[in-house]
PDB file of C-alpha atoms and ligand atoms in Angstrom:
ATOM      1  CA  PRO E 165       9.311 -17.144   4.856  1.00 55.00           C
ATOM      2  CA  GLY E 166       9.960 -19.338   1.855  1.00 66.00           C
ATOM      3  CA  GLN E 167      13.135 -19.033  -0.164  1.00 82.00           C
ATOM      4  CA  ILE E 168      14.061 -15.461  -0.924  1.00 91.00           C
ATOM      5  CA  HIS E 169      15.269 -14.696  -4.438  1.00 93.00           C
ATOM      6  CA  GLU E 170      18.594 -12.846  -4.294  1.00 93.00           C
ATOM      7  CA  SER E 171      17.246  -9.921  -6.342  1.00 94.00           C
ATOM      8  CA  LEU E 172      14.970  -9.123  -3.379  1.00 96.00           C
ATOM      9  CA  ASN E 173      17.817  -8.406  -0.960  1.00 95.00           C
ATOM     10  CA  PRO E 174      17.143  -4.623  -0.983  1.00 97.00           C
ATOM     11  CA  LEU E 175      13.507  -5.347   0.006  1.00 97.00           C
ATOM     12  CA  LYS E 176      14.214  -7.963   2.691  1.00 96.00           C
ATOM     13  CA  TRP E 177      13.089  -5.608   5.477  1.00 97.00           C
ATOM     14  CA  LEU E 178       9.610  -5.362   3.932  1.00 97.00           C
ATOM     15  CA  ILE E 179       8.939  -9.102   3.788  1.00 97.00           C
ATOM     16  CA  GLY E 180       6.435 -10.460   6.292  1.00 96.00           C
ATOM     17  CA  THR E 181       2.960  -9.833   7.636  1.00 97.00           C
ATOM     18  CA  TRP E 182       2.318  -6.510   9.295  1.00 98.00           C
ATOM     19  CA  LYS E 183      -0.584  -5.302  11.382  1.00 98.00           C
ATOM     20  CA  SER E 184      -1.530  -1.684  11.915  1.00 98.00           C
ATOM     21  CA  VAL E 185      -1.009  -0.193  15.371  1.00 98.00           C
ATOM     22  CA  SER E 186      -2.266   3.165  14.103  1.00 98.00           C
ATOM     23  CA  ALA E 187      -4.174   3.736  10.841  1.00 98.00           C
ATOM     24  CA  LYS E 188      -5.742   7.064  10.006  1.00 98.00           C
ATOM     25  CA  GLY E 189      -7.579   8.251   6.939  1.00 98.00           C
ATOM     26  CA  ALA E 190      -8.537  11.730   5.849  1.00 98.00           C
ATOM     27  CA  TYR E 191      -9.224  13.724   2.707  1.00 98.00           C
ATOM     28  CA  PRO E 192     -10.613  17.209   2.059  1.00 98.00           C
ATOM     29  CA  THR E 193     -13.948  15.732   0.904  1.00 98.00           C
ATOM     30  CA  ILE E 194     -14.575  13.240   3.749  1.00 98.00           C
ATOM     31  CA  SER E 195     -14.608  13.036   7.554  1.00 98.00           C
ATOM     32  CA  PRO E 196     -11.391  11.749   9.138  1.00 98.00           C
ATOM     33  CA  PHE E 197     -11.552   8.091  10.195  1.00 98.00           C
ATOM     34  CA  THR E 198      -9.471   5.331  11.724  1.00 98.00           C
ATOM     35  CA  TYR E 199      -9.286   1.719  10.622  1.00 98.00           C
ATOM     36  CA  CYS E 200      -7.398  -1.542  11.157  1.00 98.00           C
ATOM     37  CA  GLU E 201      -5.302  -3.178   8.476  1.00 98.00           C
ATOM     38  CA  GLU E 202      -3.172  -6.230   7.873  1.00 98.00           C
ATOM     39  CA  ILE E 203      -0.735  -6.319   4.962  1.00 98.00           C
ATOM     40  CA  SER E 204       1.576  -9.029   3.757  1.00 98.00           C
ATOM     41  CA  PHE E 205       4.593  -8.996   1.446  1.00 98.00           C
ATOM     42  CA  GLU E 206       5.331 -12.656   0.864  1.00 96.00           C
ATOM     43  CA  SER E 207       8.202 -14.333  -0.932  1.00 94.00           C
ATOM     44  CA  ILE E 208       7.743 -17.758  -2.496  1.00 93.00           C
ATOM     45  CA  GLY E 209      11.126 -17.889  -4.211  1.00 93.00           C
ATOM     46  CA  GLN E 210      10.248 -15.863  -7.309  1.00 94.00           C
ATOM     47  CA  PRO E 211      11.905 -12.474  -7.992  1.00 93.00           C
ATOM     48  CA  MET E 212       8.864 -10.600  -6.678  1.00 96.00           C
ATOM     49  CA  LEU E 213       6.798 -10.174  -3.551  1.00 97.00           C
ATOM     50  CA  ASN E 214       3.154 -11.201  -3.417  1.00 98.00           C
ATOM     51  CA  TYR E 215       1.126  -8.483  -1.700  1.00 98.00           C
ATOM     52  CA  THR E 216      -2.234  -8.444   0.046  1.00 98.00           C
ATOM     53  CA  SER E 217      -3.927  -5.841   2.202  1.00 98.00           C
ATOM     54  CA  LYS E 218      -7.188  -6.087   4.046  1.00 98.00           C
ATOM     55  CA  SER E 219      -8.685  -3.392   6.184  1.00 98.00           C
ATOM     56  CA  TRP E 220     -11.658  -3.443   8.503  1.00 98.00           C
ATOM     57  CA  HIS E 221     -13.746  -1.104  10.597  1.00 98.00           C
ATOM     58  CA  PRO E 222     -12.124  -0.612  14.031  1.00 97.00           C
ATOM     59  CA  GLU E 223     -15.376  -1.078  15.994  1.00 97.00           C
ATOM     60  CA  LYS E 224     -17.805  -2.952  13.755  1.00 98.00           C
ATOM     61  CA  GLY E 225     -15.159  -5.233  12.234  1.00 97.00           C
ATOM     62  CA  ASN E 226     -16.652  -5.197   8.731  1.00 98.00           C
ATOM     63  CA  PRO E 227     -14.219  -5.469   5.804  1.00 98.00           C
ATOM     64  CA  MET E 228     -13.334  -2.184   4.084  1.00 97.00           C
ATOM     65  CA  HIS E 229     -10.648  -1.603   1.455  1.00 98.00           C
ATOM     66  CA  LEU E 230      -8.943  -4.713  -0.002  1.00 98.00           C
ATOM     67  CA  GLU E 231      -5.885  -4.868  -2.259  1.00 98.00           C
ATOM     68  CA  SER E 232      -3.806  -7.556  -3.853  1.00 98.00           C
ATOM     69  CA  GLY E 233      -0.863  -7.425  -6.183  1.00 98.00           C
ATOM     70  CA  TYR E 234       2.783  -7.979  -6.957  1.00 98.00           C
ATOM     71  CA  LEU E 235       5.889  -5.974  -6.177  1.00 98.00           C
ATOM     72  CA  ARG E 236       8.701  -6.612  -8.635  1.00 98.00           C
ATOM     73  CA  ILE E 237      12.255  -5.363  -8.510  1.00 97.00           C
ATOM     74  CA  PHE E 238      14.477  -4.550 -11.474  1.00 96.00           C
ATOM     75  CA  PRO E 239      18.212  -3.813 -11.703  1.00 93.00           C
ATOM     76  CA  GLY E 240      19.154  -0.480 -10.137  1.00 91.00           C
ATOM     77  CA  SER E 241      16.636  -0.876  -7.282  1.00 93.00           C
ATOM     78  CA  LYS E 242      13.767   0.129  -9.537  1.00 97.00           C
ATOM     79  CA  ILE E 243      10.460  -1.322  -8.416  1.00 98.00           C
ATOM     80  CA  SER E 244       7.026  -1.760  -9.939  1.00 98.00           C
ATOM     81  CA  PHE E 245       3.960  -2.417  -7.842  1.00 98.00           C
ATOM     82  CA  MET E 246       0.835  -3.643  -9.594  1.00 98.00           C
ATOM     83  CA  VAL E 247      -2.225  -3.514  -7.366  1.00 98.00           C
ATOM     84  CA  ALA E 248      -5.898  -4.398  -7.808  1.00 98.00           C
ATOM     85  CA  HIS E 249      -8.283  -2.636  -5.423  1.00 98.00           C
ATOM     86  CA  ASN E 250     -11.705  -4.059  -4.544  1.00 98.00           C
ATOM     87  CA  PHE E 251     -13.492  -0.815  -5.344  1.00 97.00           C
ATOM     88  CA  GLY E 252     -12.823  -1.161  -9.056  1.00 97.00           C
ATOM     89  CA  LEU E 253      -9.379   0.263  -9.608  1.00 98.00           C
ATOM     90  CA  THR E 254      -5.968  -1.007 -10.605  1.00 98.00           C
ATOM     91  CA  THR E 255      -2.830   1.004 -10.006  1.00 98.00           C
ATOM     92  CA  LEU E 256       0.571   0.464 -11.549  1.00 98.00           C
ATOM     93  CA  GLU E 257       2.967   2.273  -9.214  1.00 98.00           C
ATOM     94  CA  GLU E 258       6.675   2.659  -9.890  1.00 98.00           C
ATOM     95  CA  GLY E 259       9.620   3.973  -7.950  1.00 98.00           C
ATOM     96  CA  THR E 260      12.698   2.897  -6.077  1.00 98.00           C
ATOM     97  CA  VAL E 261      13.896   1.194  -2.929  1.00 98.00           C
ATOM     98  CA  GLN E 262      16.648   3.116  -1.168  1.00 98.00           C
ATOM     99  CA  GLY E 263      17.907   1.748   2.159  1.00 97.00           C
ATOM    100  CA  ASN E 264      14.911   1.569   4.489  1.00 98.00           C
ATOM    101  CA  THR E 265      12.503   3.431   2.202  1.00 98.00           C
ATOM    102  CA  VAL E 266      10.305   2.580  -0.746  1.00 98.00           C
ATOM    103  CA  GLN E 267       8.816   5.417  -2.796  1.00 98.00           C
ATOM    104  CA  LEU E 268       6.142   4.825  -5.391  1.00 98.00           C
ATOM    105  CA  LYS E 269       4.139   6.964  -7.803  1.00 98.00           C
ATOM    106  CA  SER E 270       1.357   5.811 -10.074  1.00 98.00           C
ATOM    107  CA  LYS E 271       2.297   5.388 -13.691  1.00 98.00           C
ATOM    108  CA  GLN E 272      -1.072   4.075 -14.867  1.00 98.00           C
ATOM    109  CA  ILE E 273      -4.472   3.788 -13.241  1.00 98.00           C
ATOM    110  CA  SER E 274      -7.431   1.980 -14.705  1.00 98.00           C
ATOM    111  CA  ARG E 275     -10.907   2.030 -13.391  1.00 97.00           C
ATOM    112  CA  MET E 276     -14.121   0.076 -13.878  1.00 98.00           C
ATOM    113  CA  THR E 277     -16.595   2.112 -15.932  1.00 97.00           C
ATOM    114  CA  HIS E 278     -19.217   2.160 -13.191  1.00 96.00           C
ATOM    115  CA  ALA E 279     -16.870   2.556 -10.211  1.00 96.00           C
ATOM    116  CA  LYS E 280     -17.789   5.234  -7.704  1.00 94.00           C
ATOM    117  CA  GLU E 281     -16.879   8.861  -8.433  1.00 96.00           C
ATOM    118  CA  PRO E 282     -14.583  10.698  -8.083  1.00 97.00           C
ATOM    119  CA  ALA E 283     -11.992   8.908 -10.202  1.00 97.00           C
ATOM    120  CA  VAL E 284      -8.513   8.518  -8.742  1.00 98.00           C
ATOM    121  CA  THR E 285      -6.053  10.193 -11.101  1.00 98.00           C
ATOM    122  CA  GLU E 286      -2.769   9.786  -9.177  1.00 98.00           C
ATOM    123  CA  VAL E 287      -1.446   7.812  -6.227  1.00 98.00           C
ATOM    124  CA  GLN E 288       1.774   8.127  -4.266  1.00 98.00           C
ATOM    125  CA  ARG E 289       2.839   5.913  -1.414  1.00 98.00           C
ATOM    126  CA  ASP E 290       5.948   5.809   0.690  1.00 98.00           C
ATOM    127  CA  TYR E 291       6.992   3.026   3.044  1.00 98.00           C
ATOM    128  CA  LYS E 292       9.724   3.447   5.621  1.00 98.00           C
ATOM    129  CA  LEU E 293      11.147   1.093   8.229  1.00 98.00           C
ATOM    130  CA  ASN E 294      11.592   3.322  11.277  1.00 98.00           C
ATOM    131  CA  GLU E 295      14.195   3.117  14.044  1.00 97.00           C
ATOM    132  CA  ASN E 296      11.800   0.993  16.194  1.00 97.00           C
ATOM    133  CA  GLY E 297      11.407  -1.650  13.504  1.00 97.00           C
ATOM    134  CA  GLN E 298       7.922  -0.414  12.637  1.00 98.00           C
ATOM    135  CA  LEU E 299       6.757   0.107   9.085  1.00 98.00           C
ATOM    136  CA  GLU E 300       5.389   3.571   8.322  1.00 98.00           C
ATOM    137  CA  MET E 301       3.255   4.219   5.247  1.00 98.00           C
ATOM    138  CA  VAL E 302       1.873   7.463   3.892  1.00 98.00           C
ATOM    139  CA  MET E 303      -0.458   7.446   0.886  1.00 98.00           C
ATOM    140  CA  CYS E 304      -1.468  10.560  -1.043  1.00 98.00           C
ATOM    141  CA  MET E 305      -3.808  10.743  -4.003  1.00 98.00           C
ATOM    142  CA  ALA E 306      -5.359  13.106  -6.493  1.00 98.00           C
ATOM    143  CA  THR E 307      -8.872  12.653  -7.848  1.00 98.00           C
ATOM    144  CA  SER E 308     -10.889  14.258 -10.609  1.00 97.00           C
ATOM    145  CA  LYS E 309     -12.085  16.713  -7.921  1.00 98.00           C
ATOM    146  CA  THR E 310      -9.140  17.162  -5.541  1.00 98.00           C
ATOM    147  CA  PRO E 311      -5.411  17.781  -6.102  1.00 98.00           C
ATOM    148  CA  MET E 312      -2.720  15.552  -4.531  1.00 98.00           C
ATOM    149  CA  THR E 313      -3.490  15.332  -0.802  1.00 98.00           C
ATOM    150  CA  GLU E 314      -2.758  12.815   1.946  1.00 98.00           C
ATOM    151  CA  HIS E 315      -5.410  10.083   2.335  1.00 98.00           C
ATOM    152  CA  LEU E 316      -3.773   7.486   4.635  1.00 98.00           C
ATOM    153  CA  ARG E 317      -1.121   7.407   7.352  1.00 98.00           C
ATOM    154  CA  VAL E 318      -0.336   4.068   8.981  1.00 98.00           C
ATOM    155  CA  ILE E 319       2.147   2.522  11.390  1.00 98.00           C
ATOM    156  CA  TYR E 320       2.458  -1.257  11.254  1.00 98.00           C
ATOM    157  CA  GLU E 321       4.248  -3.813  13.410  1.00 98.00           C
ATOM    158  CA  LYS E 322       5.464  -7.103  12.050  1.00 97.00           C
ATOM    159  CA  PHE E 323       3.805 -10.170  13.532  1.00 90.00           C
ATOM    160  CA  VAL E 324       4.874 -12.884  11.100  1.00 81.00           C
ATOM    161  CA  GLN E 325       8.446 -12.961   9.731  1.00 78.00           C
TER     162      GLN E 325
HETATM  163  C1  HEM Y 680     -12.694   7.555   0.376  1.00 80.04           C
HETATM  164  C2  HEM Y 680      -9.367   6.087  -2.801  1.00 80.04           C
HETATM  165  C3  HEM Y 680      -7.397   3.215   0.521  1.00 80.04           C
HETATM  166  C4  HEM Y 680     -11.100   4.172   3.420  1.00 80.04           C
HETATM  167  C5  HEM Y 680     -11.945   7.422  -0.768  1.00 80.04           C
HETATM  168  C6  HEM Y 680     -12.203   8.129  -2.001  1.00 80.04           C
HETATM  169  C7  HEM Y 680     -11.294   7.712  -2.893  1.00 80.04           C
HETATM  170  C8  HEM Y 680     -10.442   6.735  -2.229  1.00 80.04           C
HETATM  171  C9  HEM Y 680     -11.165   8.158  -4.338  1.00 80.04           C
HETATM  172  C10 HEM Y 680     -13.320   9.151  -2.242  1.00 80.04           C
HETATM  173  C11 HEM Y 680     -12.775  10.551  -1.997  1.00 80.04           C
HETATM  174  C12 HEM Y 680     -13.777  11.623  -2.353  1.00 80.04           C
HETATM  175  O1  HEM Y 680     -14.992  11.369  -2.282  1.00 80.04           O
HETATM  176  O2  HEM Y 680     -13.333  12.748  -2.688  1.00 80.04           O
HETATM  177  C13 HEM Y 680      -8.518   5.221  -2.165  1.00 80.04           C
HETATM  178  C14 HEM Y 680      -7.325   4.630  -2.754  1.00 80.04           C
HETATM  179  C15 HEM Y 680      -6.771   3.817  -1.810  1.00 80.04           C
HETATM  180  C16 HEM Y 680      -7.613   3.912  -0.637  1.00 80.04           C
HETATM  181  C17 HEM Y 680      -6.828   4.896  -4.161  1.00 80.04           C
HETATM  182  C18 HEM Y 680      -5.528   2.971  -1.837  1.00 80.04           C
HETATM  183  C19 HEM Y 680      -4.477   3.181  -2.640  1.00 80.04           C
HETATM  184  C20 HEM Y 680      -8.243   3.202   1.591  1.00 80.04           C
HETATM  185  C21 HEM Y 680      -8.078   2.356   2.744  1.00 80.04           C
HETATM  186  C22 HEM Y 680      -9.100   2.615   3.552  1.00 80.04           C
HETATM  187  C23 HEM Y 680      -9.935   3.630   2.908  1.00 80.04           C
HETATM  188  C24 HEM Y 680      -6.928   1.358   2.988  1.00 80.04           C
HETATM  189  C25 HEM Y 680      -9.299   1.926   4.855  1.00 80.04           C
HETATM  190  C26 HEM Y 680     -10.419   1.630   5.394  1.00 80.04           C
HETATM  191  C27 HEM Y 680     -11.832   5.192   2.853  1.00 80.04           C
HETATM  192  C28 HEM Y 680     -13.019   5.764   3.466  1.00 80.04           C
HETATM  193  C29 HEM Y 680     -13.475   6.757   2.599  1.00 80.04           C
HETATM  194  C30 HEM Y 680     -12.565   6.755   1.471  1.00 80.04           C
HETATM  195  C31 HEM Y 680     -13.634   5.354   4.801  1.00 80.04           C
HETATM  196  C32 HEM Y 680     -14.684   7.669   2.807  1.00 80.04           C
HETATM  197  C33 HEM Y 680     -15.982   6.980   2.612  1.00 80.04           C
HETATM  198  C34 HEM Y 680     -16.280   6.701   1.177  1.00 80.04           C
HETATM  199  O3  HEM Y 680     -16.325   7.649   0.377  1.00 80.04           O
HETATM  200  O4  HEM Y 680     -16.492   5.507   0.824  1.00 80.04           O
HETATM  201  N1  HEM Y 680     -10.865   6.599  -0.937  1.00 80.04           N
HETATM  202  N2  HEM Y 680      -8.651   4.769  -0.885  1.00 80.04           N
HETATM  203  N3  HEM Y 680      -9.363   3.968   1.723  1.00 80.04           N
HETATM  204  N4  HEM Y 680     -11.569   5.809   1.677  1.00 80.04           N
HETATM  205 FE1  HEM Y 680     -10.063   5.378   0.440  1.00 80.04          FE
END
């Protein structure tokens, strides 16, 4: 990694590039599916982490959901995560880092006028570094049609520090 700004110390365990070893998706309105994903939380010396995620189809290899954004930390371990999604959405998620966990809830969501229905109305995601050094993520969302329900459950392993 580059230089790590001292304010990021509570998030040090998240820094790096991670690859899914298990990634599952589901929702009441769709068929369950699996996918592959690579995410990166990179430090370039600023008091924030630069984030990217790319996912692809496990057999066909075609790109699926893509995200990019910034994770900033504020005094008191408060964090804000601003993410742009390739399907026409931006989410501003806020929460805290506590030990080996990060918990985030959407504060604002904006959406391109002609983006696909249903509209996402709320997002929650939790990251946790488990006892095997793997990163676990669970994402839940609510849409204009469905109340808050789990959509994604992923286990990642770090392959670049
Ligand atoms: C479906 C949102 C991440 C794959 C959906 C739907 C929404 C959504 C709103 C439609 C649900 C419905 O019709 O009721 C999101 C949000 C994400 C996210 C907000 C991130 C914060 C991902 C990721 C993948 C993925 C990482 C990985 C490949 C799918 C698939 C479907 C789906 C395959 C069903 C097919 C489709 O409707 O296009 N997602 N998603 N999603 N999502 Fe996600």
